[in-house]
Short mmCIF file of C-alpha atoms and ligand atoms in Angstrom, two decimals:
data_model
loop_
_atom_site.label_atom_id
_atom_site.label_comp_id
_atom_site.label_asym_id
_atom_site.label_seq_id
_atom_site.Cartn_x
_atom_site.Cartn_y
_atom_site.Cartn_z
CA UNK A 518 20.75 -98.40 48.83
CA UNK A 519 21.42 -97.54 45.03
CA UNK A 520 24.37 -94.88 45.43
CA UNK A 521 24.97 -91.44 43.51
CA UNK A 522 28.38 -92.48 42.77
CA UNK A 523 30.38 -95.69 42.05
CA UNK A 524 33.97 -96.03 41.16
CA UNK A 525 34.25 -98.18 38.89
CA UNK A 526 37.90 -100.31 39.28
CA UNK A 527 38.46 -103.32 36.90
CA UNK A 528 41.36 -105.49 36.17
CA UNK A 529 43.36 -102.95 33.62
CA UNK A 530 43.57 -100.71 36.82
CA UNK A 531 45.23 -103.17 39.27
CA UNK A 532 47.27 -104.48 36.69
CA UNK A 533 48.23 -101.14 35.84
CA UNK A 534 49.09 -99.81 39.75
CA UNK A 535 50.83 -103.39 39.89
CA UNK A 536 52.81 -102.29 37.38
CA UNK A 537 53.95 -99.20 38.58
CA UNK A 538 54.32 -100.81 42.18
CA UNK A 539 56.72 -103.07 40.61
CA UNK A 540 58.70 -100.49 38.59
CA UNK A 541 59.68 -98.84 41.85
CA UNK A 542 59.21 -95.52 40.46
CA UNK A 543 56.08 -94.59 42.80
CA UNK A 544 56.49 -90.35 42.29
CA UNK A 545 55.62 -88.38 38.95
CA UNK A 546 57.63 -90.20 36.10
CA UNK A 547 56.87 -91.97 32.78
CA UNK A 548 53.30 -92.49 33.71
CA UNK A 549 52.49 -89.04 33.92
CA UNK A 550 53.97 -88.36 31.04
CA UNK A 551 52.30 -90.69 29.06
CA UNK A 552 48.72 -89.51 30.77
CA UNK A 553 49.17 -86.18 29.45
CA UNK A 554 49.99 -87.34 26.02
CA UNK A 555 46.28 -89.50 26.17
CA UNK A 556 44.83 -86.54 27.74
CA UNK A 557 45.73 -83.84 25.37
CA UNK A 558 45.03 -86.44 22.33
CA UNK A 559 41.47 -86.62 23.95
CA UNK A 560 40.34 -83.34 24.02
CA UNK A 561 41.65 -81.83 21.27
CA UNK A 562 44.18 -80.17 22.81
CA UNK A 563 48.25 -79.48 22.17
CA UNK A 564 49.12 -79.68 25.91
CA UNK A 565 47.83 -81.44 29.15
CA UNK A 566 49.35 -81.23 32.50
CA UNK A 567 48.62 -83.43 35.13
CA UNK A 568 48.22 -82.53 38.69
CA UNK A 569 47.20 -83.73 41.93
CA UNK A 570 43.19 -82.17 41.91
CA UNK A 571 40.88 -80.13 39.83
CA UNK A 572 41.82 -77.73 42.29
CA UNK A 573 45.53 -77.55 41.85
CA UNK A 574 44.25 -77.16 37.67
CA UNK A 575 42.16 -74.11 38.67
CA UNK A 576 45.01 -72.33 40.85
CA UNK A 577 47.79 -72.75 38.04
CA UNK A 578 45.43 -71.45 35.42
CA UNK A 579 44.70 -68.67 37.29
CA UNK A 580 48.53 -68.26 38.25
CA UNK A 581 49.23 -68.52 34.12
CA UNK A 582 46.61 -66.18 33.43
CA UNK A 583 48.52 -63.68 36.08
CA UNK A 584 45.74 -63.37 38.03
CA UNK A 585 46.57 -61.54 41.63
CA UNK A 586 45.54 -58.74 43.96
CA UNK A 587 43.82 -56.09 42.52
CA UNK A 588 42.29 -58.12 39.51
CA UNK A 589 38.82 -59.23 39.43
CA UNK A 590 37.63 -62.94 38.27
CA UNK A 591 34.27 -63.40 37.40
CA UNK A 592 32.55 -66.83 37.92
CA UNK A 593 29.20 -68.51 39.28
CA UNK A 594 27.73 -68.76 42.56
CA UNK A 595 26.07 -72.40 41.81
CA UNK A 596 29.38 -75.07 41.43
CA UNK A 597 31.27 -76.73 43.94
CA UNK A 598 33.16 -74.70 46.57
CA UNK A 599 36.67 -75.68 44.80
CA UNK A 600 35.92 -73.64 41.34
CA UNK A 601 35.65 -70.40 43.91
CA UNK A 602 39.03 -71.07 46.25
CA UNK A 603 42.08 -70.74 43.78
CA UNK A 604 40.35 -67.21 43.09
CA UNK A 605 40.91 -66.46 46.89
CA UNK A 606 44.20 -68.49 46.80
CA UNK A 607 45.34 -65.73 44.42
CA UNK A 608 44.42 -62.71 46.17
CA UNK A 609 42.02 -61.38 43.38
CA UNK A 610 38.40 -60.18 43.60
CA UNK A 611 35.73 -62.72 43.27
CA UNK A 612 32.74 -60.79 40.74
CA UNK A 613 29.78 -63.26 41.25
CA UNK A 614 27.22 -63.27 38.15
CA UNK A 615 23.69 -64.96 38.32
CA UNK A 616 23.02 -67.93 36.18
CA UNK A 617 20.13 -69.47 33.60
CA UNK A 618 17.17 -70.75 35.38
CA UNK A 619 17.37 -73.36 32.26
CA UNK A 620 20.88 -75.02 32.72
CA UNK A 621 22.11 -73.61 36.15
CA UNK A 622 25.25 -72.28 33.90
CA UNK A 623 26.38 -68.70 33.53
CA UNK A 624 24.22 -66.06 32.09
CA UNK A 625 26.48 -64.74 29.38
CA UNK A 626 24.66 -61.52 29.31
CA UNK A 627 25.00 -61.05 32.88
CA UNK A 628 28.92 -61.86 32.44
CA UNK A 629 29.25 -59.27 29.77
CA UNK A 630 27.67 -56.90 32.31
CA UNK A 631 29.95 -57.63 34.95
CA UNK A 632 33.14 -56.84 32.77
CA UNK A 633 35.27 -53.65 33.87
CA UNK A 634 39.19 -53.06 33.38
CA UNK A 635 40.01 -55.15 36.20
CA UNK A 636 38.68 -58.46 34.59
CA UNK A 637 41.51 -60.74 34.34
CA UNK A 638 39.50 -64.02 33.82
CA UNK A 639 36.45 -65.80 33.63
CA UNK A 640 35.76 -68.74 35.30
CA UNK A 641 32.97 -70.40 33.42
CA UNK A 642 31.67 -74.28 34.80
CA UNK A 643 30.22 -77.28 32.38
CA UNK A 644 28.36 -78.01 35.16
CA UNK A 645 26.91 -81.79 35.49
CA UNK A 646 28.72 -82.67 32.75
CA UNK A 647 27.14 -80.21 30.12
CA UNK A 648 29.89 -77.41 28.04
CA UNK A 649 28.82 -73.79 28.94
CA UNK A 650 27.86 -71.16 26.49
CA UNK A 651 31.39 -71.51 25.19
CA UNK A 652 30.78 -69.19 21.69
CA UNK A 653 28.86 -66.24 24.05
CA UNK A 654 31.76 -66.85 26.78
CA UNK A 655 34.60 -67.05 24.36
CA UNK A 656 33.74 -63.74 22.24
CA UNK A 657 33.23 -61.86 25.38
CA UNK A 658 36.48 -62.83 26.99
CA UNK A 659 37.93 -62.13 23.53
CA UNK A 660 36.47 -58.47 23.49
CA UNK A 661 37.81 -57.83 26.77
CA UNK A 662 40.70 -59.56 26.58
CA UNK A 663 40.42 -61.59 29.53
CA UNK A 664 41.43 -65.34 30.18
CA UNK A 665 38.62 -67.80 29.64
CA UNK A 666 39.20 -70.77 32.15
CA UNK A 667 36.98 -73.83 31.47
CA UNK A 668 35.69 -75.82 34.69
CA UNK A 669 35.23 -79.11 33.26
CA UNK A 670 36.44 -80.98 36.33
CA UNK A 671 32.60 -82.42 35.82
CA UNK A 672 32.61 -83.17 31.71
CA UNK A 673 35.19 -84.98 30.67
CA UNK A 674 33.93 -86.39 27.10
CA UNK A 675 31.62 -83.71 26.94
CA UNK A 676 31.28 -81.64 23.41
CA UNK A 677 29.63 -78.63 22.32
CA UNK A 678 29.47 -79.10 18.48
CA UNK A 679 32.68 -81.02 17.48
CA UNK A 680 34.68 -79.34 20.25
CA UNK A 681 35.84 -81.59 23.38
CA UNK A 682 35.36 -80.52 26.78
CA UNK A 683 39.03 -79.07 28.26
CA UNK A 684 38.98 -77.22 24.74
CA UNK A 685 36.05 -74.54 25.68
CA UNK A 686 38.15 -71.85 26.72
CA UNK A 687 41.93 -70.70 26.67
CA UNK A 688 42.63 -73.35 29.36
CA UNK A 689 40.52 -76.73 30.44
CA UNK A 690 40.73 -78.05 34.00
CA UNK A 691 39.66 -81.35 35.32
CA UNK A 692 39.29 -83.22 38.37
CA UNK A 693 39.86 -87.05 38.54
CA UNK A 694 38.67 -87.14 42.31
CA UNK A 695 37.25 -90.65 43.34
CA UNK A 696 33.26 -89.71 41.98
CA UNK A 697 33.81 -88.14 38.57
CA UNK A 698 33.11 -89.66 35.47
CA UNK A 699 36.62 -90.94 35.35
CA UNK A 700 39.12 -91.04 38.36
CA UNK A 701 42.01 -92.10 40.11
CA UNK A 702 40.91 -91.29 43.45
CA UNK A 703 42.48 -87.95 43.50
CA UNK A 704 44.00 -86.01 40.52
CA UNK A 705 43.87 -83.42 38.07
CA UNK A 706 44.19 -82.37 34.66
CA UNK A 707 45.15 -78.85 32.64
CA UNK A 708 44.47 -78.99 29.07
CA UNK A 709 45.89 -76.07 26.86
CA UNK A 710 46.81 -75.11 23.12
CA UNK A 711 49.21 -72.50 24.64
CA UNK A 712 52.93 -73.34 25.37
CA UNK A 713 53.74 -70.80 28.01
CA UNK A 714 50.17 -71.65 29.90
CA UNK A 715 51.78 -75.52 29.94
CA UNK A 716 55.13 -74.35 30.84
CA UNK A 717 53.83 -71.73 33.70
CA UNK A 718 51.67 -75.01 35.30
CA UNK A 719 54.89 -77.43 35.27
CA UNK A 720 56.55 -74.44 37.43
CA UNK A 721 54.05 -74.19 39.31
CA UNK A 722 53.27 -77.56 40.14
CA UNK A 723 56.60 -78.05 41.22
CA UNK A 724 57.67 -75.09 43.14
CA UNK A 725 58.24 -72.75 40.62
CA UNK A 726 61.25 -74.78 39.53
CA UNK A 727 62.92 -74.52 36.14
CA UNK A 728 66.23 -76.83 36.88
CA UNK A 729 68.12 -78.70 39.51
CA UNK A 730 67.44 -76.22 42.29
CA UNK A 731 66.51 -73.23 40.18
CA UNK A 732 63.17 -71.74 41.44
CA UNK A 733 62.06 -68.97 39.53
CA UNK A 734 59.10 -67.87 41.41
CA UNK A 735 56.75 -69.40 44.00
CA UNK A 736 55.42 -73.03 43.52
CA UNK A 737 53.19 -75.65 45.23
CA UNK A 738 53.80 -79.48 45.04
CA UNK A 739 50.82 -80.26 43.05
CA UNK A 740 52.07 -83.10 41.04
CA UNK A 741 50.49 -86.39 40.37
CA UNK A 742 52.25 -89.49 41.25
CA UNK A 743 52.84 -92.40 38.37
CA UNK A 744 50.48 -94.68 40.63
CA UNK A 745 47.45 -92.40 40.24
CA UNK A 746 48.18 -91.56 36.43
CA UNK A 747 48.36 -95.48 35.34
CA UNK A 748 44.83 -95.90 37.21
CA UNK A 749 43.81 -92.56 34.93
CA UNK A 750 44.98 -93.51 31.75
CA UNK A 751 43.00 -97.28 32.02
CA UNK A 752 40.13 -94.92 32.80
CA UNK A 753 40.25 -92.52 30.08
CA UNK A 754 40.26 -95.45 27.42
CA UNK A 755 37.21 -96.15 28.97
CA UNK A 756 35.86 -93.01 29.25
CA UNK A 757 33.66 -93.08 25.94
CA UNK A 758 31.62 -96.12 27.30
CA UNK A 759 31.16 -94.84 30.46
CA UNK A 760 29.39 -91.89 28.94
CA UNK A 761 27.42 -93.85 26.76
CA UNK A 762 26.09 -95.93 29.61
CA UNK A 763 25.39 -92.37 31.34
CA UNK A 764 23.67 -91.35 28.57
CA UNK A 765 21.62 -94.41 28.03
CA UNK A 766 20.59 -93.97 31.71
CA UNK A 767 19.73 -90.39 31.37
CA UNK A 768 17.39 -91.06 28.50
CA UNK A 769 15.69 -93.37 30.28
CA UNK A 770 15.13 -91.29 33.35
CA UNK A 771 14.27 -88.31 31.27
CA UNK A 772 11.38 -91.28 29.43
CA UNK A 773 10.12 -92.34 32.53
CA UNK A 774 9.95 -89.41 34.90
CA UNK A 775 8.45 -86.66 31.72
CA UNK A 776 5.30 -85.21 32.50
CA UNK A 777 5.30 -84.94 36.27
CA UNK A 778 3.76 -82.12 37.42
CA UNK A 779 6.29 -79.61 39.04
CA UNK A 780 9.31 -82.32 37.87
CA UNK A 781 11.55 -80.64 35.09
CA UNK A 782 13.42 -82.78 33.58
CA UNK A 783 17.30 -81.96 32.15
CA UNK A 784 17.67 -79.43 29.66
CA UNK A 785 20.21 -80.32 27.31
CA UNK A 786 21.59 -77.10 24.87
CA UNK A 787 21.60 -77.44 21.36
CA UNK A 788 24.10 -78.99 19.16
CA UNK A 789 25.85 -79.92 23.12
CA UNK A 790 26.88 -83.68 24.27
CA UNK A 791 26.07 -84.24 28.01
CA UNK A 792 27.84 -86.12 29.78
CA UNK A 793 25.62 -86.84 32.94
CA UNK A 794 28.07 -86.25 35.71
CA UNK A 795 24.93 -85.74 37.61
CA UNK A 796 21.31 -86.20 36.31
CA UNK A 797 19.73 -83.30 37.86
CA UNK A 798 15.80 -82.66 38.42
CA UNK A 799 13.96 -79.61 39.30
CA UNK A 800 11.31 -79.91 42.05
CA UNK A 801 9.42 -76.59 41.88
CA UNK A 802 6.15 -75.77 44.21
CA UNK A 803 3.83 -77.28 41.38
CA UNK A 804 5.26 -80.83 42.73
CA UNK A 805 3.03 -83.11 45.46
CA UNK A 806 6.63 -82.97 47.82
CA UNK A 807 9.42 -80.37 48.46
CA UNK A 808 12.58 -81.13 47.24
CA UNK A 809 13.80 -81.80 50.56
CA UNK A 810 10.44 -84.20 51.25
CA UNK A 811 11.19 -86.15 48.44
CA UNK A 812 14.89 -86.44 48.86
CA UNK A 813 14.02 -87.82 52.40
CA UNK A 814 11.72 -90.50 50.82
CA UNK A 815 13.80 -91.44 48.11
CA UNK A 816 16.67 -92.16 50.95
CA UNK A 817 13.68 -94.45 53.10
CA UNK A 818 13.35 -96.55 49.84
CA UNK A 819 16.79 -96.93 48.94
CA UNK A 820 17.47 -94.33 46.36
CA UNK A 821 20.26 -92.28 47.06
CA UNK A 822 19.49 -89.23 45.79
CA UNK A 823 21.90 -86.21 45.97
CA UNK A 824 21.76 -82.52 46.44
CA UNK A 825 24.54 -80.48 43.92
CA UNK A 826 24.37 -78.00 45.47
CA UNK A 827 22.49 -77.09 48.86
CA UNK A 828 24.20 -73.59 49.01
CA UNK A 829 25.39 -70.98 46.71
CA UNK A 830 28.98 -70.47 47.32
CA UNK A 831 28.12 -67.04 48.26
CA UNK A 832 26.06 -68.28 51.15
CA UNK A 833 29.52 -69.77 52.63
CA UNK A 834 31.09 -67.48 55.50
CA UNK A 835 34.35 -66.96 53.81
CA UNK A 836 32.69 -65.72 50.77
CA UNK A 837 29.92 -63.89 52.23
CA UNK A 838 32.00 -61.80 54.05
CA UNK A 839 33.25 -60.37 50.77
CA UNK A 840 30.15 -58.52 50.69
CA UNK A 841 27.71 -61.07 49.62
CA UNK A 842 24.35 -61.24 50.77
CA UNK A 843 20.75 -63.48 50.40
CA UNK A 844 19.03 -62.30 47.51
CA UNK A 845 22.19 -61.57 45.21
CA UNK A 846 21.83 -64.29 43.00
CA UNK A 847 18.20 -65.34 43.26
CA UNK A 848 18.20 -67.87 40.33
CA UNK A 849 21.13 -69.66 42.01
CA UNK A 850 19.55 -69.55 45.47
CA UNK A 851 16.02 -70.74 43.97
CA UNK A 852 18.63 -73.87 42.30
CA UNK A 853 19.85 -74.40 45.45
CA UNK A 854 16.61 -75.02 46.77
CA UNK A 855 14.69 -76.96 44.31
CA UNK A 856 18.01 -79.43 42.46
CA UNK A 857 18.12 -83.09 42.93
CA UNK A 858 20.42 -85.86 41.31
CA UNK A 859 19.78 -89.35 40.31
CA UNK A 860 21.80 -92.01 40.35
CA UNK A 861 23.23 -91.92 36.57
CA UNK A 862 26.28 -93.75 36.73
CA UNK A 863 27.43 -96.76 34.42
CA UNK A 864 26.38 -98.98 37.30
CA UNK A 865 23.28 -98.38 37.35
CA UNK A 866 21.03 -100.89 35.36
CA UNK A 867 17.66 -100.70 33.83
CA UNK A 868 16.05 -102.38 36.01
CA UNK A 869 17.10 -100.23 38.84
CA UNK A 870 16.30 -96.94 36.21
CA UNK A 871 12.64 -98.35 36.37
CA UNK A 872 12.11 -99.22 39.90
CA UNK A 873 13.42 -95.11 40.39
CA UNK A 874 11.04 -93.68 38.25
CA UNK A 875 8.29 -96.07 39.82
CA UNK A 876 9.46 -94.72 43.01
CA UNK A 877 9.50 -91.28 42.60
CA UNK A 878 5.93 -91.50 40.50
CA UNK A 879 4.36 -93.54 43.50
CA UNK A 880 5.72 -90.71 46.05
CA UNK A 881 4.60 -87.78 44.07
CA UNK A 882 1.28 -89.08 42.94
CA UNK A 883 1.85 -89.37 39.59
C1 PLP B 1578 35.08 -82.11 41.43
C2 PLP B 1578 35.06 -80.32 41.19
C3 PLP B 1578 36.66 -79.61 41.36
C4 PLP B 1578 37.80 -79.77 41.99
O1 PLP B 1578 38.23 -81.28 42.11
P1 PLP B 1578 39.36 -81.50 43.14
O2 PLP B 1578 39.97 -82.41 42.28
O3 PLP B 1578 37.97 -82.09 44.02
O4 PLP B 1578 40.02 -80.53 43.73
C5 PLP B 1578 36.33 -78.48 40.86
N1 PLP B 1578 35.19 -78.07 40.10
C6 PLP B 1578 33.90 -78.45 39.80
C7 PLP B 1578 32.63 -78.16 39.48
C8 PLP B 1578 33.79 -79.68 40.48
O5 PLP B 1578 33.27 -80.82 40.35
#
C-alpha cells in the first residue's frame, strides 16, 4: 500500500536522540532552546516557543490574545478539529464562516461580515500547506483591532510572496505531529514578533510560572522534551529538501491528471508557495465515480488516499450543539463530500506517481 504519510527518520535524527539520551537531560533544556532559535530564524520571526503539540500552540496563542468567555473568535469550518477545540478551551464563542471553493480556505469577504465588537481573534488556516489570504485577513484584523492567528500546522516552509508561514499574522502555530511535513512524533511551535506574546506562551506552557515556585496565573504543562526537540531540529534542516520533493510530486500529479472530467487539481494562488502537506483533488458530480467510490477502488489497487476532511467541523456534536446546523456553510459541506488527497510525501517515487496517474485515469475512463 502506498501510504498517505511516511515520517522520514535518518541517521541524523537517531544520532541527535542518542546524544540527548547520553546527556541525561531529557526534559525541556538546551535542545528546546536550540530548536526555538532555529525555528524563529527559519520563519523570519523574532521569537519561537516550542510546545508539545500544535493544539497547545493554538491554545497559547489564544491565551496571549487574552481570549476568554464573552469574546468571539472567527475561524473556518473546514479544518482539523484542533483548529477549533482550543477556542472552546478558553470559553470563548466560536464564529464560523464559510470557505472559498477554489482553495478551501477562509473567505475574507465572509470574515469581514462576521466581525462584531466582540471579535477578539481570527484563526486562519494555511490549509494543505498553502498560505491563506494574508493581505486581506491582516487588513481586516487590523481594522477590527483583533489578533490574527495563523494555523500553519500544515505549512512549514510555505510562503506568501517572500514572507514565510508563521509570520503571516500576529502569531503562528505549527505542529510537529508524525504526519506533518517536518515532525518529531508529537510537538508544536508558536512563532511571533511580539515579545509579550512569546513571554505569555512561555508562562502558559509551564503553569503560569514567573520564577521558582512563583505562579502568576493559570497555565498548563505544554513543554516539549529535549529528545523531541533534537529530532525536530534535524528535521528543520531538511525542510526545504522535503518541500522540493513534495512540490515535484505535486507537479507530476497535476500534469498527469489535467483535463479529466470531474477532477479538479489543486489551485495555487498567485505569489504563493504551496508546500503540499496534502495534494487534494476535488471530485465533482461530473466524474464517472463519486469521491467515495474512487477512494474505495484506489485503496483496492494499493493507493492509500485520504479524506481531509470527511465532515465540516460544525457536524461534530460538541460544535453542532453551539447552534450550528447542516446547510449553514454550503461550500465547506460540499468540499467535505468532494475532496480526496493522494500520497505526495517525499518518499513517493516518480514511478509511483506515474502508476497512480494511470490507475486514476483507468478508473475514471479518462
Ligand atoms: C495537525 C494540525 C493541528 C494540531 O496539531 P497537533 O500537533 O496534532 O496538536 C492543528 N491544526 C491543523 C490544521 C493541523 O493540521
